[in-house]
GROMACS .gro file of C-alpha atoms in nm:
model
  265
    1UNK     CA    1  -4.520   4.176   4.096
    2UNK     CA    2  -4.205   3.963   4.130
    3UNK     CA    3  -4.403   3.643   4.086
    4UNK     CA    4  -4.568   3.776   3.772
    5UNK     CA    5  -4.238   3.890   3.627
    6UNK     CA    6  -4.059   3.558   3.674
    7UNK     CA    7  -4.354   3.320   3.646
    8UNK     CA    8  -4.187   3.130   3.361
    9UNK     CA    9  -3.904   3.019   3.588
   10UNK     CA   10  -4.121   2.837   3.839
   11UNK     CA   11  -4.294   2.611   3.588
   12UNK     CA   12  -4.240   2.250   3.684
   13UNK     CA   13  -4.080   2.008   3.446
   14UNK     CA   14  -4.411   1.841   3.350
   15UNK     CA   15  -4.390   1.998   3.005
   16UNK     CA   16  -4.015   2.035   3.013
   17UNK     CA   17  -3.962   1.893   2.664
   18UNK     CA   18  -4.166   2.173   2.513
   19UNK     CA   19  -4.094   2.447   2.768
   20UNK     CA   20  -3.713   2.448   2.743
   21UNK     CA   21  -3.737   2.480   2.361
   22UNK     CA   22  -3.980   2.774   2.388
   23UNK     CA   23  -3.754   2.945   2.645
   24UNK     CA   24  -3.450   2.897   2.423
   25UNK     CA   25  -3.616   3.036   2.114
   26UNK     CA   26  -3.734   3.350   2.296
   27UNK     CA   27  -3.380   3.390   2.430
   28UNK     CA   28  -3.248   3.363   2.072
   29UNK     CA   29  -3.440   3.672   1.962
   30UNK     CA   30  -3.330   3.878   2.261
   31UNK     CA   31  -2.964   3.780   2.220
   32UNK     CA   32  -2.969   3.876   1.849
   33UNK     CA   33  -3.109   4.221   1.923
   34UNK     CA   34  -2.850   4.262   2.199
   35UNK     CA   35  -2.563   4.172   1.966
   36UNK     CA   36  -2.665   4.434   1.712
   37UNK     CA   37  -2.687   4.703   1.978
   38UNK     CA   38  -2.350   4.587   2.115
   39UNK     CA   39  -2.191   4.638   1.775
   40UNK     CA   40  -2.344   4.988   1.756
   41UNK     CA   41  -2.221   5.094   2.102
   42UNK     CA   42  -1.871   4.937   2.112
   43UNK     CA   43  -1.715   5.159   1.845
   44UNK     CA   44  -1.451   5.398   1.992
   45UNK     CA   45  -1.531   5.284   2.349
   46UNK     CA   46  -1.335   5.098   2.609
   47UNK     CA   47  -1.418   4.725   2.620
   48UNK     CA   48  -1.355   4.686   2.994
   49UNK     CA   49  -1.571   4.986   3.083
   50UNK     CA   50  -1.856   4.862   2.868
   51UNK     CA   51  -1.838   4.513   3.025
   52UNK     CA   52  -1.819   4.657   3.380
   53UNK     CA   53  -2.121   4.884   3.329
   54UNK     CA   54  -2.313   4.593   3.177
   55UNK     CA   55  -2.232   4.384   3.485
   56UNK     CA   56  -2.339   4.662   3.723
   57UNK     CA   57  -2.672   4.712   3.547
   58UNK     CA   58  -2.745   4.339   3.549
   59UNK     CA   59  -2.655   4.316   3.918
   60UNK     CA   60  -2.892   4.601   4.003
   61UNK     CA   61  -3.175   4.444   3.802
   62UNK     CA   62  -3.122   4.103   3.960
   63UNK     CA   63  -3.124   4.251   4.313
   64UNK     CA   64  -3.486   4.355   4.254
   65UNK     CA   65  -3.597   3.992   4.231
   66UNK     CA   66  -3.348   3.778   4.422
   67UNK     CA   67  -3.470   3.616   4.745
   68UNK     CA   68  -3.164   3.430   4.867
   69UNK     CA   69  -2.810   3.368   4.745
   70UNK     CA   70  -2.652   3.029   4.697
   71UNK     CA   71  -2.299   2.972   4.575
   72UNK     CA   72  -2.066   2.685   4.490
   73UNK     CA   73  -1.738   2.634   4.310
   74UNK     CA   74  -1.905   2.559   3.975
   75UNK     CA   75  -2.101   2.885   3.962
   76UNK     CA   76  -1.783   3.074   4.054
   77UNK     CA   77  -1.592   2.907   3.767
   78UNK     CA   78  -1.890   2.963   3.536
   79UNK     CA   79  -1.893   3.334   3.628
   80UNK     CA   80  -1.521   3.374   3.567
   81UNK     CA   81  -1.549   3.207   3.226
   82UNK     CA   82  -1.849   3.423   3.141
   83UNK     CA   83  -1.664   3.748   3.228
   84UNK     CA   84  -1.366   3.646   3.014
   85UNK     CA   85  -1.598   3.554   2.727
   86UNK     CA   86  -1.762   3.899   2.752
   87UNK     CA   87  -1.422   4.072   2.729
   88UNK     CA   88  -1.317   3.870   2.424
   89UNK     CA   89  -1.664   3.913   2.273
   90UNK     CA   90  -1.644   4.292   2.283
   91UNK     CA   91  -1.281   4.286   2.166
   92UNK     CA   92  -1.387   4.076   1.869
   93UNK     CA   93  -1.672   4.314   1.778
   94UNK     CA   94  -1.442   4.610   1.808
   95UNK     CA   95  -1.176   4.469   1.575
   96UNK     CA   96  -1.393   4.280   1.325
   97UNK     CA   97  -1.719   4.289   1.132
   98UNK     CA   98  -2.000   4.106   1.306
   99UNK     CA   99  -2.055   3.896   0.991
  100UNK     CA  100  -1.695   3.766   1.022
  101UNK     CA  101  -1.685   3.679   1.393
  102UNK     CA  102  -2.039   3.552   1.445
  103UNK     CA  103  -1.971   3.213   1.280
  104UNK     CA  104  -1.666   3.175   1.506
  105UNK     CA  105  -1.878   3.244   1.814
  106UNK     CA  106  -2.087   2.956   1.686
  107UNK     CA  107  -1.796   2.716   1.753
  108UNK     CA  108  -1.898   2.724   2.119
  109UNK     CA  109  -2.184   2.488   2.024
  110UNK     CA  110  -1.953   2.216   1.897
  111UNK     CA  111  -1.710   2.262   2.186
  112UNK     CA  112  -1.995   2.246   2.442
  113UNK     CA  113  -2.141   1.929   2.285
  114UNK     CA  114  -1.798   1.759   2.290
  115UNK     CA  115  -1.750   1.852   2.657
  116UNK     CA  116  -2.107   1.746   2.740
  117UNK     CA  117  -2.051   1.411   2.570
  118UNK     CA  118  -1.747   1.356   2.789
  119UNK     CA  119  -1.886   1.490   3.121
  120UNK     CA  120  -2.256   1.413   3.102
  121UNK     CA  121  -2.230   1.105   2.870
  122UNK     CA  122  -2.488   1.258   2.634
  123UNK     CA  123  -2.349   1.083   2.323
  124UNK     CA  124  -2.474   1.356   2.085
  125UNK     CA  125  -2.360   1.347   1.724
  126UNK     CA  126  -2.204   1.676   1.606
  127UNK     CA  127  -2.096   1.597   1.247
  128UNK     CA  128  -2.349   1.820   1.070
  129UNK     CA  129  -2.322   2.098   1.328
  130UNK     CA  130  -1.944   2.107   1.314
  131UNK     CA  131  -1.937   2.077   0.933
  132UNK     CA  132  -2.189   2.360   0.896
  133UNK     CA  133  -1.992   2.570   1.141
  134UNK     CA  134  -1.665   2.523   0.951
  135UNK     CA  135  -1.829   2.607   0.619
  136UNK     CA  136  -1.962   2.934   0.762
  137UNK     CA  137  -1.619   3.062   0.874
  138UNK     CA  138  -1.461   3.284   0.610
  139UNK     CA  139  -1.207   3.476   0.819
  140UNK     CA  140  -1.066   3.320   1.137
  141UNK     CA  141  -1.024   3.534   1.449
  142UNK     CA  142  -0.827   3.394   1.744
  143UNK     CA  143  -0.993   3.644   1.979
  144UNK     CA  144  -1.340   3.523   1.873
  145UNK     CA  145  -1.228   3.161   1.913
  146UNK     CA  146  -1.114   3.227   2.272
  147UNK     CA  147  -1.458   3.382   2.337
  148UNK     CA  148  -1.623   3.062   2.209
  149UNK     CA  149  -1.395   2.850   2.426
  150UNK     CA  150  -1.472   3.043   2.748
  151UNK     CA  151  -1.844   3.044   2.668
  152UNK     CA  152  -1.842   2.664   2.631
  153UNK     CA  153  -1.679   2.614   2.968
  154UNK     CA  154  -1.921   2.866   3.120
  155UNK     CA  155  -2.219   2.658   3.006
  156UNK     CA  156  -2.073   2.332   3.134
  157UNK     CA  157  -1.993   2.476   3.475
  158UNK     CA  158  -2.340   2.635   3.489
  159UNK     CA  159  -2.503   2.292   3.429
  160UNK     CA  160  -2.284   2.139   3.699
  161UNK     CA  161  -2.372   2.415   3.949
  162UNK     CA  162  -2.747   2.323   3.952
  163UNK     CA  163  -2.820   2.675   4.077
  164UNK     CA  164  -3.146   2.854   3.990
  165UNK     CA  165  -3.126   3.111   3.703
  166UNK     CA  166  -3.180   3.427   3.912
  167UNK     CA  167  -2.915   3.321   4.161
  168UNK     CA  168  -2.670   3.238   3.883
  169UNK     CA  169  -2.715   3.581   3.721
  170UNK     CA  170  -2.653   3.758   4.053
  171UNK     CA  171  -2.333   3.563   4.125
  172UNK     CA  172  -2.216   3.614   3.762
  173UNK     CA  173  -2.256   3.990   3.794
  174UNK     CA  174  -2.078   4.017   4.131
  175UNK     CA  175  -1.777   3.814   4.018
  176UNK     CA  176  -1.760   4.004   3.686
  177UNK     CA  177  -1.753   4.338   3.873
  178UNK     CA  178  -1.488   4.203   4.111
  179UNK     CA  179  -1.266   4.098   3.816
  180UNK     CA  180  -1.316   4.414   3.612
  181UNK     CA  181  -1.289   4.688   3.879
  182UNK     CA  182  -0.908   4.678   3.918
  183UNK     CA  183  -0.853   4.707   3.539
  184UNK     CA  184  -0.770   5.054   3.408
  185UNK     CA  185  -1.064   5.189   3.210
  186UNK     CA  186  -1.171   5.485   3.003
  187UNK     CA  187  -1.522   5.631   3.011
  188UNK     CA  188  -1.474   5.829   2.690
  189UNK     CA  189  -1.757   5.793   2.430
  190UNK     CA  190  -1.950   5.551   2.652
  191UNK     CA  191  -2.311   5.515   2.534
  192UNK     CA  192  -2.482   5.453   2.867
  193UNK     CA  193  -2.833   5.423   2.718
  194UNK     CA  194  -2.722   5.149   2.477
  195UNK     CA  195  -2.542   4.963   2.753
  196UNK     CA  196  -2.853   4.975   2.974
  197UNK     CA  197  -3.071   4.832   2.694
  198UNK     CA  198  -2.810   4.556   2.632
  199UNK     CA  199  -2.810   4.477   3.003
  200UNK     CA  200  -3.190   4.443   3.022
  201UNK     CA  201  -3.201   4.221   2.711
  202UNK     CA  202  -2.911   4.014   2.847
  203UNK     CA  203  -3.073   3.973   3.187
  204UNK     CA  204  -3.402   3.843   3.040
  205UNK     CA  205  -3.229   3.618   2.783
  206UNK     CA  206  -3.009   3.470   3.058
  207UNK     CA  207  -3.309   3.387   3.272
  208UNK     CA  208  -3.466   3.203   2.980
  209UNK     CA  209  -3.138   3.038   2.876
  210UNK     CA  210  -3.036   2.926   3.227
  211UNK     CA  211  -3.379   2.783   3.298
  212UNK     CA  212  -3.369   2.594   2.967
  213UNK     CA  213  -3.032   2.446   3.057
  214UNK     CA  214  -3.161   2.341   3.399
  215UNK     CA  215  -3.471   2.160   3.273
  216UNK     CA  216  -3.372   2.049   2.925
  217UNK     CA  217  -3.113   1.871   2.713
  218UNK     CA  218  -2.800   2.088   2.731
  219UNK     CA  219  -2.685   1.998   2.378
  220UNK     CA  220  -3.020   2.084   2.219
  221UNK     CA  221  -3.036   2.410   2.419
  222UNK     CA  222  -2.691   2.530   2.314
  223UNK     CA  223  -2.756   2.427   1.953
  224UNK     CA  224  -3.095   2.598   1.930
  225UNK     CA  225  -2.957   2.903   2.108
  226UNK     CA  226  -2.701   2.950   1.836
  227UNK     CA  227  -2.974   3.009   1.579
  228UNK     CA  228  -2.933   3.364   1.713
  229UNK     CA  229  -2.612   3.383   1.506
  230UNK     CA  230  -2.803   3.361   1.178
  231UNK     CA  231  -3.077   3.594   1.302
  232UNK     CA  232  -2.803   3.838   1.409
  233UNK     CA  233  -2.644   3.819   1.064
  234UNK     CA  234  -2.978   3.900   0.905
  235UNK     CA  235  -3.023   4.202   1.134
  236UNK     CA  236  -2.659   4.297   1.068
  237UNK     CA  237  -2.731   4.296   0.696
  238UNK     CA  238  -3.043   4.513   0.737
  239UNK     CA  239  -2.907   4.758   0.998
  240UNK     CA  240  -2.527   4.757   0.968
  241UNK     CA  241  -2.524   4.682   0.592
  242UNK     CA  242  -2.281   4.392   0.641
  243UNK     CA  243  -2.334   4.140   0.355
  244UNK     CA  244  -2.404   3.775   0.427
  245UNK     CA  245  -2.201   3.553   0.197
  246UNK     CA  246  -2.336   3.234   0.043
  247UNK     CA  247  -2.115   3.003   0.246
  248UNK     CA  248  -2.280   3.128   0.567
  249UNK     CA  249  -2.623   3.033   0.427
  250UNK     CA  250  -2.495   2.696   0.301
  251UNK     CA  251  -2.323   2.620   0.636
  252UNK     CA  252  -2.628   2.718   0.832
  253UNK     CA  253  -2.835   2.460   0.642
  254UNK     CA  254  -2.599   2.187   0.767
  255UNK     CA  255  -2.618   2.335   1.117
  256UNK     CA  256  -3.000   2.319   1.114
  257UNK     CA  257  -2.986   1.956   0.994
  258UNK     CA  258  -2.760   1.880   1.291
  259UNK     CA  259  -3.012   2.038   1.533
  260UNK     CA  260  -3.299   1.845   1.374
  261UNK     CA  261  -3.111   1.515   1.412
  262UNK     CA  262  -3.058   1.590   1.780
  263UNK     CA  263  -3.424   1.663   1.842
  264UNK     CA  264  -3.559   1.348   1.676
  265UNK     CA  265  -3.335   1.110   1.871
   0.00000   0.00000   0.00000
């Protein structure tokens, strides 16, 4: 059963150029659905409690499939950055409309590419991606920017760790719980069913995303993965009735051009 469940993550890199793109696109859909549910469940709830419960659920799910645990300094740093990005992510959603902060979350793509160019010598051009990103931002949120910053470092440390996806998720969850447990929390208005669904969607999307980072071009993965922002905005418009302004659409066109230029190199 375990082998059937995680068969995608043992595919060799023979078709890596195609496989990591497919994994990333599936992850995009799951992340978008998760973000909409997050917005629905975060209202009038404690951010730290929501993040802690999410970590616990993901830990329990990962324990069903993990065979052995490996750890190094990079996965520890990646996990710390991920936990902090979660906290700022939920704070952003609680204080702002999703349509306002989603384009700022997108900045993590440009930051990651810049860091990747420096560390991994990838030499990827980011002009169109960065330009499209800037055009999309209507209202700046410092909290959302901090989330993007931590998420970028999390991805870089994850790539450096070279740890398999299931192992990375387990370590991420354990360290997140360790960080969040001492913080004073409130369990008032917690929507446990929503948090469980978010956790399952996050778990699967992470497996896909982490595997894609391991076998593919990190800059293309993080760029493609951010298509979820636009999909999320569409769902936000349909479900949350948050209007998408024209500058978001215009900026996203530039962003897609930037992704295309990366993939035809």
